[in-house]
């Protein structure tokens, strides 16, 4: 428990920065929503979208026709950018979790205490998972407040918003797990944040290529980001594709198992 | 020299540290080779060798930071890999290079360390902080190397461990702190704590350790009592003369000597009688014949067997 509490305290400062920045981003994006409804901007946006090749639209996560004047659809559109930031954060959390102690040399303190390596991995996993979940809860609350401000009386949004957030959190957990697994093979000369960024963008780009090019459509399976596109979930009325759920579970379980297994045998060098 | 071997905790007979053919390679580069080491409970044991000889590798293998390529090691009769967490409940470790969480205060660090061990003797902790002049309200990141080392020493000792492993503990400490460190170490050693320290500073080893292991190029080349190492018939000779001594040195088979303003210093390993008779042919202003320091003894090992 002590490692868990200590880790959470250490993660607090970057967590606050991420929460404030992504939270503000959300407010900023949503602030444009009223202009969408008032001045026919939504029609304009739709006309523009008609001119863009469908493949390109798909690459930008607009495979389904978006009615920007609809609050949920508008939110679904901006949520993909929020998801991007959150996925990067999750990957960074995972990739830094273990190797940070080696980079900073603090592992010499931690592992000279009576703790097993399994316990270190467990505590790092839970503390980072906790921080990631609180981060999502904050974003969820901010979203609900914004929706309350902008919605028409009687407009139902809560169930769909919750579903989108659960889906996005699931993808983030996948990134956290993959990052954690990588964290056990990185050396003290690496940079957890860069690796985290790399994990997200490499998979994102591969997934985008898969979305554009039918011949390599399978590439989208490499990108957890593409599993949980908010607008797609919205279009499917909150339904997930089961194959994505299975994949996310498999990747997460495999990555975490690998992390435990590999960390047990790792030479912790400082 | 009194070695208090305590039979508490069932330690009688079982060495507190034992390595069997312990070997570690980093890829192809050598860490340690075939280390066989046996340290008894209650000893003040020195592990000496130049930088890069494998001292830290050996200690990190004992602590399971790194896995041996072959061989095995045990501490307090427990396996260094399988039982490492259990071993560490009774072990304090001071790393060679101290790295702590920069953003937290010294007190928070000490509290964190304490939280791994259950109850901590607060008055004892306060005494240690006072002895080593540790400022508990400073942030770790603001501390100098020496001050970090002091925190590491306090942290390693605060739980009154049965075994203290210290990797170059005096490094970075000023002379006053070094002597305080060794007096505290001697104190806890007399109360039964086994002290195992690595060093390349032989003076401290010579003054405080009961036994030493000398490590070179990853291999132990000698394990002996400090007294025994010093007792070998080697003499350190200092003399002052206006004469040219080169023919005398040839006769005495002294190959290496230092000369500054007519003061000659050399190590002689022949019969003292021969030394006196040869020197008697010269006009000698001053003469001092002493036991060699461990450092000279140590150099001797490296020259005799060194090939690098």
Coordinates of C-alpha atoms in Angstrom, one line a residue:
Chain A
X1 CA 0.0 0.0 0.0
X2 CA 2.8 2.4 0.8
X3 CA 4.3 2.1 -2.7
X4 CA 0.8 2.8 -4.1
X5 CA 0.3 6.0 -2.1
X6 CA 3.8 7.2 -2.7
X7 CA 3.4 6.6 -6.5
X8 CA 0.2 8.5 -6.6
X9 CA 1.8 11.4 -4.8
X10 CA 4.6 11.4 -7.3
X11 CA 2.2 11.3 -10.3
X12 CA 0.1 14.1 -8.9
X13 CA 1.8 17.1 -10.5
X14 CA 1.9 15.8 -14.1
X15 CA -1.7 14.5 -13.5
X16 CA -2.9 18.0 -12.6
X17 CA -1.2 19.5 -15.7
X18 CA -2.8 16.9 -18.0
X19 CA -6.2 17.3 -16.4
X20 CA -6.1 21.1 -16.7
X21 CA -4.8 21.2 -20.2
X22 CA -7.1 18.5 -21.6
X23 CA -10.0 19.9 -19.6
X24 CA -9.5 23.3 -21.0
X25 CA -9.2 21.9 -24.5
X26 CA -12.6 20.3 -24.0
X27 CA -14.1 23.6 -22.8
X28 CA -12.6 25.4 -25.8
X29 CA -13.9 22.9 -28.3
X30 CA -17.4 22.9 -26.8
X31 CA -17.4 26.7 -26.8
X32 CA -17.8 26.5 -30.6
X33 CA -20.9 24.5 -30.3
X34 CA -23.5 27.3 -30.0
X35 CA -22.2 28.9 -33.3
X36 CA -22.8 25.6 -35.0
X37 CA -26.5 25.8 -34.1
X38 CA -27.1 29.5 -34.6
X39 CA -25.6 30.6 -37.9
X40 CA -25.9 27.6 -40.2
X41 CA -22.3 26.7 -39.6
X42 CA -23.3 23.1 -39.4
X43 CA -24.6 23.2 -42.9
X44 CA -21.5 24.9 -44.0
X45 CA -19.4 22.2 -42.4
X46 CA -21.5 19.5 -43.9
X47 CA -21.1 21.0 -47.4
X48 CA -17.3 21.1 -46.9
X49 CA -17.3 17.5 -45.8
X50 CA -19.1 16.6 -49.0
X51 CA -16.2 18.0 -51.0
X52 CA -13.6 16.0 -49.1
X53 CA -12.8 12.4 -50.4
X54 CA -14.4 9.8 -48.2
X55 CA -11.1 8.1 -47.5
X56 CA -9.6 11.3 -46.1
X57 CA -12.7 11.7 -44.0
X58 CA -12.3 8.3 -42.7
X59 CA -8.7 9.0 -41.8
X60 CA -9.9 11.9 -39.7
X61 CA -12.5 9.7 -38.0
X62 CA -15.5 11.1 -39.9
X63 CA -16.5 7.9 -41.6
X64 CA -20.1 8.6 -40.5
X65 CA -22.0 11.6 -41.5
X66 CA -21.8 14.1 -38.6
X67 CA -24.5 16.5 -37.9
X68 CA -22.5 19.2 -36.1
X69 CA -25.7 20.9 -34.9
X70 CA -26.5 17.8 -32.8
X71 CA -24.9 18.1 -29.4
X72 CA -23.9 14.5 -29.0
X73 CA -22.6 14.2 -32.5
X74 CA -20.6 17.4 -32.1
X75 CA -19.2 16.0 -28.8
X76 CA -18.4 12.7 -30.5
X77 CA -16.4 14.6 -33.1
X78 CA -14.3 16.6 -30.6
X79 CA -14.0 13.6 -28.2
X80 CA -11.7 11.9 -30.7
X81 CA -9.1 14.6 -30.1
X82 CA -9.6 14.3 -26.4
X83 CA -9.1 10.6 -26.8
X84 CA -5.8 11.2 -28.6
X85 CA -4.5 13.3 -25.7
X86 CA -5.7 10.8 -23.2
X87 CA -4.2 7.8 -25.1
X88 CA -0.9 9.6 -25.2
X89 CA -1.1 10.3 -21.5
X90 CA -2.0 6.6 -20.8
X91 CA 0.9 5.3 -22.9
X92 CA 3.3 7.7 -21.2
X93 CA 2.1 6.6 -17.8
X94 CA 2.6 3.0 -18.7
X95 CA 6.0 3.4 -20.4
X96 CA 7.4 5.5 -17.6
X97 CA 6.0 3.5 -14.7
X98 CA 8.8 1.0 -14.1
X99 CA 11.7 2.3 -16.1
X100 CA 11.6 5.8 -14.5
X101 CA 13.0 4.3 -11.3
X102 CA 16.0 3.0 -13.3
X103 CA 16.5 6.2 -15.3
X104 CA 16.5 8.3 -12.1
X105 CA 18.4 5.7 -10.2
X106 CA 15.8 5.5 -7.4
X107 CA 15.3 1.7 -8.0
X108 CA 18.4 1.3 -5.8
X109 CA 16.4 2.6 -3.0
X110 CA 13.1 0.9 -3.8
X111 CA 14.5 -2.5 -4.4
X112 CA 16.7 -2.5 -1.4
X113 CA 13.5 -2.4 0.6
X114 CA 11.8 -5.7 1.5
X115 CA 9.6 -5.8 -1.6
X116 CA 9.3 -8.4 -4.4
X117 CA 9.5 -7.4 -8.0
X118 CA 5.9 -8.6 -8.5
X119 CA 4.8 -6.2 -5.8
X120 CA 6.6 -3.3 -7.5
X121 CA 4.8 -4.1 -10.8
X122 CA 1.4 -4.5 -9.1
X123 CA 1.7 -1.3 -7.2
X124 CA 2.9 0.7 -10.2
X125 CA 0.1 -0.8 -12.3
X126 CA -2.6 0.1 -9.8
X127 CA -1.3 3.6 -9.0
X128 CA -1.1 4.5 -12.7
X129 CA -4.4 2.9 -13.4
X130 CA -6.0 4.9 -10.5
X131 CA -4.5 8.2 -11.8
X132 CA -5.8 7.4 -15.3
X133 CA -9.3 6.6 -14.1
X134 CA -9.5 9.8 -12.0
X135 CA -8.3 11.7 -15.1
X136 CA -11.2 10.2 -17.1
X137 CA -13.7 11.0 -14.3
X138 CA -12.6 14.6 -14.3
X139 CA -13.0 14.8 -18.1
X140 CA -16.4 13.1 -17.8
X141 CA -17.6 15.6 -15.2
X142 CA -16.4 18.5 -17.3
X143 CA -18.2 17.0 -20.3
X144 CA -21.5 16.6 -18.4
X145 CA -21.3 20.1 -17.1
X146 CA -20.7 21.4 -20.7
X147 CA -23.6 19.3 -22.0
X148 CA -25.9 20.6 -19.3
X149 CA -25.0 24.2 -20.3
X150 CA -25.5 23.6 -24.1
X151 CA -28.3 21.1 -24.3
X152 CA -31.9 21.9 -25.3
X153 CA -34.4 21.0 -22.5
X154 CA -35.3 17.4 -22.7
X155 CA -32.2 16.4 -24.8
X156 CA -30.9 13.0 -23.6
X157 CA -27.1 12.6 -23.6
X158 CA -26.0 10.9 -20.3
X159 CA -26.1 7.3 -21.4
X160 CA -24.4 7.8 -24.7
X161 CA -21.7 10.1 -23.1
X162 CA -21.1 7.5 -20.4
X163 CA -20.7 4.7 -23.1
X164 CA -18.3 6.8 -25.1
X165 CA -16.2 7.5 -22.0
X166 CA -16.1 3.9 -21.0
X167 CA -15.0 2.9 -24.5
X168 CA -12.3 5.6 -24.4
X169 CA -11.1 4.5 -21.0
X170 CA -10.8 0.9 -22.2
X171 CA -8.6 2.0 -25.1
X172 CA -6.4 4.0 -22.7
X173 CA -6.0 1.0 -20.4
X174 CA -4.8 -0.9 -23.5
X175 CA -2.2 1.8 -24.1
X176 CA -1.2 1.8 -20.4
X177 CA -0.7 -1.9 -20.5
X178 CA 1.3 -1.9 -23.7
X179 CA 3.4 1.0 -22.2
X180 CA 4.0 -1.0 -19.0
X181 CA 5.1 -4.0 -21.0
X182 CA 7.6 -1.9 -22.9
X183 CA 8.7 -0.3 -19.7
X184 CA 10.2 -3.7 -18.7
X185 CA 12.4 -3.9 -21.7
X186 CA 13.6 -0.3 -21.8
X187 CA 17.0 0.6 -20.3
X188 CA 18.0 3.4 -18.1
X189 CA 19.1 5.3 -21.2
X190 CA 15.6 5.6 -22.6
X191 CA 12.9 8.2 -22.2
X192 CA 9.5 6.9 -21.0
X193 CA 7.6 9.9 -22.3
X194 CA 9.1 9.6 -25.8
X195 CA 8.3 5.9 -25.9
X196 CA 4.8 6.6 -24.8
X197 CA 4.3 9.2 -27.5
X198 CA 5.8 6.8 -30.0
X199 CA 3.5 4.0 -29.1
X200 CA 0.5 6.1 -29.6
X201 CA 1.5 7.7 -32.9
X202 CA 2.9 4.7 -34.5
X203 CA -0.3 2.7 -33.8
X204 CA -2.4 5.7 -34.7
X205 CA -0.7 6.2 -38.1
X206 CA -0.9 2.5 -38.9
X207 CA -4.6 2.5 -38.0
X208 CA -5.2 5.5 -40.1
X209 CA -3.6 3.9 -43.1
X210 CA -5.8 0.8 -42.5
X211 CA -8.8 3.1 -42.5
X212 CA -7.9 4.8 -45.8
X213 CA -6.6 1.8 -47.7
X214 CA -9.0 -1.1 -48.1
X215 CA -6.1 -3.4 -49.0
X216 CA -4.4 -3.0 -45.7
X217 CA -7.6 -2.7 -43.7
X218 CA -6.3 -5.2 -41.1
X219 CA -3.9 -2.5 -40.0
X220 CA -6.7 -0.9 -38.0
X221 CA -6.5 -3.8 -35.6
X222 CA -3.0 -2.5 -34.6
X223 CA -4.5 0.7 -33.4
X224 CA -6.5 0.7 -30.1
X225 CA -7.4 4.3 -30.9
X226 CA -9.4 3.1 -33.9
X227 CA -11.3 0.5 -31.8
X228 CA -13.2 3.1 -29.9
X229 CA -13.8 6.0 -32.3
X230 CA -16.5 8.0 -30.4
X231 CA -18.5 9.0 -33.5
X232 CA -18.6 5.4 -34.7
X233 CA -19.9 4.3 -31.3
X234 CA -22.5 7.0 -31.5
X235 CA -23.5 6.0 -35.0
X236 CA -23.9 2.4 -33.8
X237 CA -26.1 3.7 -31.0
X238 CA -23.7 2.7 -28.3
X239 CA -22.8 -0.7 -29.6
X240 CA -19.2 -2.0 -29.6
X241 CA -17.9 -4.3 -32.1
X242 CA -17.3 -7.5 -30.1
X243 CA -14.0 -8.3 -31.9
X244 CA -12.6 -5.1 -30.6
X245 CA -13.6 -5.9 -27.1
X246 CA -11.9 -9.3 -27.3
X247 CA -8.8 -7.7 -28.8
X248 CA -8.6 -5.1 -26.1
X249 CA -8.9 -7.7 -23.4
X250 CA -6.3 -9.9 -25.1
X251 CA -3.8 -7.2 -25.6
X252 CA -4.2 -5.9 -22.0
X253 CA -3.9 -9.3 -20.4
X254 CA -1.0 -10.3 -22.6
X255 CA 0.9 -7.0 -22.0
X256 CA 0.4 -7.1 -18.2
X257 CA 1.4 -10.7 -18.0
X258 CA 4.5 -10.0 -20.1
X259 CA 5.3 -7.0 -17.8
X260 CA 5.3 -9.2 -14.7
X261 CA 7.2 -12.0 -16.4
X262 CA 9.9 -9.8 -17.9
X263 CA 10.3 -7.6 -14.9
X264 CA 11.0 -10.6 -12.7
X265 CA 14.1 -11.4 -14.8
X266 CA 15.2 -7.9 -15.6
X267 CA 18.7 -6.7 -14.6
X268 CA 18.0 -3.5 -12.8
X269 CA 21.0 -1.3 -13.7
X270 CA 21.6 2.2 -12.6
Chain B
X1 CA 40.8 -8.0 17.6
X2 CA 37.5 -9.1 19.1
X3 CA 35.0 -10.5 16.7
X4 CA 31.7 -10.7 18.4
X5 CA 30.0 -13.6 16.8
X6 CA 26.4 -13.5 18.0
X7 CA 24.4 -16.6 18.0
X8 CA 21.1 -14.7 18.0
X9 CA 18.6 -15.4 15.3
X10 CA 20.1 -18.8 14.7
X11 CA 23.1 -17.4 13.0
X12 CA 25.7 -19.7 14.5
X13 CA 27.6 -21.7 11.9
X14 CA 25.7 -20.3 8.9
X15 CA 27.7 -17.6 7.1
X16 CA 25.8 -14.4 6.8
X17 CA 27.0 -14.0 3.2
X18 CA 28.1 -16.9 1.1
X19 CA 28.7 -16.9 -2.7
X20 CA 29.4 -20.0 -4.7
X21 CA 31.1 -19.6 -8.0
X22 CA 29.2 -16.4 -8.5
X23 CA 29.7 -15.1 -12.0
X24 CA 28.1 -12.3 -13.9
X25 CA 28.8 -11.2 -17.5
X26 CA 27.2 -8.2 -19.1
X27 CA 26.9 -9.6 -22.6
X28 CA 30.5 -10.4 -23.2
X29 CA 32.0 -7.9 -20.8
X30 CA 33.2 -9.3 -17.5
X31 CA 31.5 -8.3 -14.2
X32 CA 32.6 -10.9 -11.7
X33 CA 34.1 -14.4 -12.3
X34 CA 33.7 -17.4 -10.0
X35 CA 33.4 -15.4 -6.8
X36 CA 33.5 -17.6 -3.7
X37 CA 33.1 -15.5 -0.6
X38 CA 32.2 -16.4 3.0
X39 CA 31.5 -13.7 5.6
X40 CA 30.7 -14.7 9.1
X41 CA 28.0 -13.1 11.2
X42 CA 29.5 -10.2 13.3
X43 CA 32.4 -9.5 11.0
X44 CA 33.6 -6.1 9.8
X45 CA 34.5 -7.2 6.3
X46 CA 36.2 -5.1 3.6
X47 CA 35.9 -5.8 -0.1
X48 CA 38.7 -3.9 -1.8
X49 CA 39.8 -3.4 -5.3
X50 CA 40.2 -0.6 -7.8
X51 CA 37.3 1.0 -9.7
X52 CA 35.8 -1.4 -12.2
X53 CA 37.1 -4.5 -10.5
X54 CA 33.6 -5.8 -9.9
X55 CA 32.8 -4.7 -6.4
X56 CA 29.5 -3.1 -7.2
X57 CA 28.5 -5.9 -9.5
X58 CA 29.0 -8.4 -6.6
X59 CA 26.9 -6.3 -4.2
X60 CA 24.2 -5.8 -6.8
X61 CA 24.1 -9.5 -7.4
X62 CA 23.8 -10.1 -3.7
X63 CA 20.8 -7.7 -3.6
X64 CA 19.2 -9.3 -6.7
X65 CA 19.4 -6.1 -8.7
X66 CA 21.1 -8.2 -11.3
X67 CA 21.0 -11.9 -12.0
X68 CA 24.1 -14.0 -12.0
X69 CA 25.1 -15.6 -15.2
X70 CA 26.0 -18.7 -13.1
X71 CA 26.7 -19.6 -9.5
X72 CA 24.6 -18.7 -6.5
X73 CA 24.6 -16.7 -3.4
X74 CA 22.9 -16.7 -0.1
X75 CA 22.5 -14.2 2.7
X76 CA 21.6 -15.4 6.3
X77 CA 21.1 -18.8 4.8
X78 CA 18.5 -17.6 2.4
X79 CA 18.7 -17.6 -1.4
X80 CA 19.6 -14.2 -2.8
X81 CA 17.1 -14.5 -5.7
X82 CA 14.1 -16.4 -4.3
X83 CA 14.2 -14.9 -0.8
X84 CA 15.4 -11.5 -1.6
X85 CA 12.5 -9.7 -0.1
X86 CA 12.8 -11.6 3.2
X87 CA 16.6 -11.0 3.3
X88 CA 15.9 -7.3 2.9
X89 CA 13.8 -7.1 6.0
X90 CA 17.1 -7.5 7.9
X91 CA 19.5 -5.7 5.6
X92 CA 20.6 -2.1 5.0
X93 CA 22.2 -1.0 1.8
X94 CA 24.1 2.2 1.0
X95 CA 24.6 2.4 -2.8
X96 CA 27.8 3.8 -4.3
X97 CA 26.0 6.6 -6.1
X98 CA 23.0 7.8 -4.2
X99 CA 19.9 8.7 -6.2
X100 CA 16.7 9.6 -4.5
X101 CA 13.3 11.0 -5.5
X102 CA 14.3 14.6 -6.1
X103 CA 11.0 16.2 -5.4
X104 CA 10.4 15.0 -1.9
X105 CA 11.8 16.0 1.5
X106 CA 14.4 14.1 3.4
X107 CA 11.9 13.4 6.1
X108 CA 9.4 12.0 3.6
X109 CA 12.0 9.8 2.2
X110 CA 12.9 8.4 5.6
X111 CA 9.3 7.9 6.5
X112 CA 8.8 6.1 3.2
X113 CA 11.7 3.9 4.0
X114 CA 10.3 3.3 7.5
X115 CA 7.0 2.3 6.0
X116 CA 8.5 -0.8 4.6
X117 CA 9.7 -2.1 7.9
X118 CA 6.8 -1.5 10.3
X119 CA 7.8 0.0 13.6
X120 CA 10.8 2.3 13.6
X121 CA 12.8 3.3 16.7
X122 CA 12.2 7.1 16.4
X123 CA 14.7 8.2 19.0
X124 CA 17.4 6.1 17.3
X125 CA 16.5 7.7 13.9
X126 CA 16.7 11.1 15.4
X127 CA 20.1 10.2 16.9
X128 CA 21.3 9.0 13.5
X129 CA 20.1 12.2 11.9
X130 CA 22.0 14.2 14.5
X131 CA 25.1 12.1 14.2
X132 CA 25.3 12.6 10.5
X133 CA 23.9 16.2 10.5
X134 CA 21.1 15.3 8.2
X135 CA 18.7 18.2 7.6
X136 CA 15.3 16.5 7.4
X137 CA 13.4 19.4 6.0
X138 CA 15.4 20.0 2.9
X139 CA 14.2 18.6 -0.4
X140 CA 16.3 15.7 -1.8
X141 CA 17.0 17.5 -5.0
X142 CA 18.7 20.3 -3.3
X143 CA 21.3 18.1 -1.5
X144 CA 24.9 17.8 -2.5
X145 CA 26.3 14.3 -3.2
X146 CA 27.8 14.1 0.3
X147 CA 24.6 15.0 1.9
X148 CA 22.6 12.5 -0.1
X149 CA 25.1 9.9 1.0
X150 CA 24.5 10.8 4.6
X151 CA 20.7 10.4 4.1
X152 CA 21.4 7.0 2.5
X153 CA 23.5 5.9 5.5
X154 CA 20.8 7.0 8.0
X155 CA 18.2 5.3 5.9
X156 CA 20.2 2.0 5.7
X157 CA 20.9 2.0 9.4
X158 CA 17.5 3.2 10.8
X159 CA 16.0 -0.2 11.0
X160 CA 18.9 -1.7 12.9
X161 CA 19.7 -4.3 10.2
X162 CA 21.5 -7.5 10.9
X163 CA 23.7 -6.9 7.9
X164 CA 24.9 -3.6 6.4
X165 CA 26.1 -3.6 2.8
X166 CA 27.9 -0.4 1.9
X167 CA 29.3 0.3 -1.5
X168 CA 32.1 2.9 -1.2
X169 CA 30.4 4.5 1.8
X170 CA 33.0 7.1 2.5
X171 CA 33.0 8.5 -1.1
X172 CA 31.8 12.1 -1.1
X173 CA 31.9 12.5 2.7
X174 CA 34.2 15.1 4.2
X175 CA 37.0 13.7 6.5
X176 CA 35.0 14.6 9.7
X177 CA 32.0 12.7 8.4
X178 CA 34.1 9.8 7.3
X179 CA 35.5 9.3 10.7
X180 CA 32.0 9.7 12.3
X181 CA 30.7 7.1 9.8
X182 CA 33.4 4.6 10.8
X183 CA 32.9 5.2 14.5
X184 CA 29.1 4.6 14.1
X185 CA 29.8 1.5 12.0
X186 CA 32.2 0.2 14.6
X187 CA 29.6 0.9 17.3
X188 CA 26.9 -1.1 15.6
X189 CA 29.4 -3.8 14.7
X190 CA 30.2 -4.2 18.3
X191 CA 26.5 -4.6 19.0
X192 CA 26.4 -7.5 16.5
X193 CA 25.6 -6.0 13.1
X194 CA 27.7 -7.5 10.3
X195 CA 29.3 -4.7 8.2
X196 CA 30.3 -5.5 4.7
X197 CA 31.8 -2.5 2.8
X198 CA 33.5 -2.1 -0.5
X199 CA 36.2 0.4 -0.9
X200 CA 39.2 1.5 -2.9
X201 CA 40.4 3.5 0.0
X202 CA 42.7 1.1 1.8
X203 CA 43.4 3.2 4.9
X204 CA 39.8 2.9 6.1
X205 CA 39.7 -0.8 5.4
X206 CA 43.0 -1.3 7.2
X207 CA 41.8 0.6 10.3
X208 CA 38.4 -0.9 10.7
X209 CA 38.0 -4.2 9.0
X210 CA 38.7 -7.6 10.5
X211 CA 39.1 -9.3 7.2
X212 CA 39.4 -8.2 3.6
X213 CA 38.8 -9.8 0.2
X214 CA 40.9 -8.3 -2.6
X215 CA 39.2 -8.3 -5.9
X216 CA 40.9 -7.7 -9.3
X217 CA 39.4 -8.0 -12.8
X218 CA 36.3 -9.6 -11.3
X219 CA 38.1 -12.3 -9.4
X220 CA 39.0 -12.6 -5.7
X221 CA 42.7 -12.9 -5.4
X222 CA 43.1 -13.0 -1.7
X223 CA 40.9 -13.2 1.4
X224 CA 42.7 -12.7 4.7
X225 CA 42.7 -11.0 8.0
X226 CA 44.0 -7.5 7.8
X227 CA 46.6 -8.3 10.4
X228 CA 47.9 -11.2 8.4
X229 CA 48.1 -9.2 5.2
X230 CA 50.2 -6.6 7.1
X231 CA 52.3 -9.3 8.7
X232 CA 53.9 -10.5 5.6
X233 CA 57.7 -9.8 5.7
X234 CA 57.6 -6.7 3.8
X235 CA 59.0 -3.5 5.1
X236 CA 58.5 0.1 4.0
X237 CA 61.8 1.9 4.2
X238 CA 62.3 5.6 4.3
X239 CA 65.9 6.9 4.4
X240 CA 67.7 10.2 4.0
X241 CA 71.1 10.3 2.5
X242 CA 73.4 12.4 0.3
X243 CA 74.9 9.3 -1.3
X244 CA 73.9 7.7 -4.6
X245 CA 71.9 4.6 -3.7
X246 CA 71.5 3.0 -7.0
X247 CA 74.2 0.3 -6.5
X248 CA 72.8 -0.5 -3.0
X249 CA 69.4 -0.9 -4.5
X250 CA 70.7 -3.2 -7.1
X251 CA 72.3 -5.3 -4.5
X252 CA 69.1 -5.3 -2.4
X253 CA 67.0 -6.1 -5.5
X254 CA 64.8 -3.0 -5.0
X255 CA 63.4 -2.1 -8.3
X256 CA 60.9 0.7 -7.5
X257 CA 61.8 3.6 -5.3
X258 CA 60.9 7.2 -5.0
X259 CA 63.5 9.9 -4.3
X260 CA 62.8 13.5 -3.4
X261 CA 65.7 15.7 -2.2
X262 CA 67.7 12.8 -0.9
X263 CA 64.8 11.1 0.8
X264 CA 64.2 7.6 -0.5
X265 CA 61.1 5.5 0.0
X266 CA 60.8 1.9 -1.1
X267 CA 59.3 -1.5 -0.1
X268 CA 61.8 -4.2 0.8
X269 CA 60.9 -7.8 1.1
X270 CA 64.3 -9.4 1.8
X271 CA 65.9 -10.1 5.2
X272 CA 66.2 -7.0 7.4
X273 CA 69.7 -8.0 8.3
X274 CA 70.9 -7.7 4.7
X275 CA 69.2 -4.3 4.4
X276 CA 71.0 -3.0 7.5
X277 CA 74.4 -4.3 6.3
X278 CA 74.2 -2.8 2.9
X279 CA 72.9 0.5 4.2
X280 CA 75.7 0.6 6.7
X281 CA 78.2 1.2 3.9
X282 CA 76.6 4.6 3.2
X283 CA 76.2 7.7 5.2
X284 CA 72.6 7.7 6.4
X285 CA 71.1 10.9 7.9
X286 CA 67.8 9.3 8.9
X287 CA 66.2 5.8 8.6
X288 CA 62.7 4.5 9.3
X289 CA 61.6 0.9 8.8
X290 CA 57.9 0.3 9.0
X291 CA 55.2 -2.2 8.2
X292 CA 53.9 -1.6 4.8
X293 CA 50.5 0.0 4.5
X294 CA 47.7 -2.1 3.0
X295 CA 47.9 0.1 0.0
X296 CA 51.5 -1.0 -0.6
X297 CA 50.5 -4.5 0.1
X298 CA 47.7 -4.1 -2.3
X299 CA 49.9 -2.6 -5.1
X300 CA 52.0 -5.6 -4.6
X301 CA 49.1 -7.9 -5.5
X302 CA 48.4 -6.0 -8.5
X303 CA 52.0 -5.8 -9.7
X304 CA 52.7 -9.5 -9.0
X305 CA 49.6 -10.8 -10.7
X306 CA 48.6 -7.9 -12.8
X307 CA 48.9 -8.2 -16.5
X308 CA 46.6 -5.3 -17.7

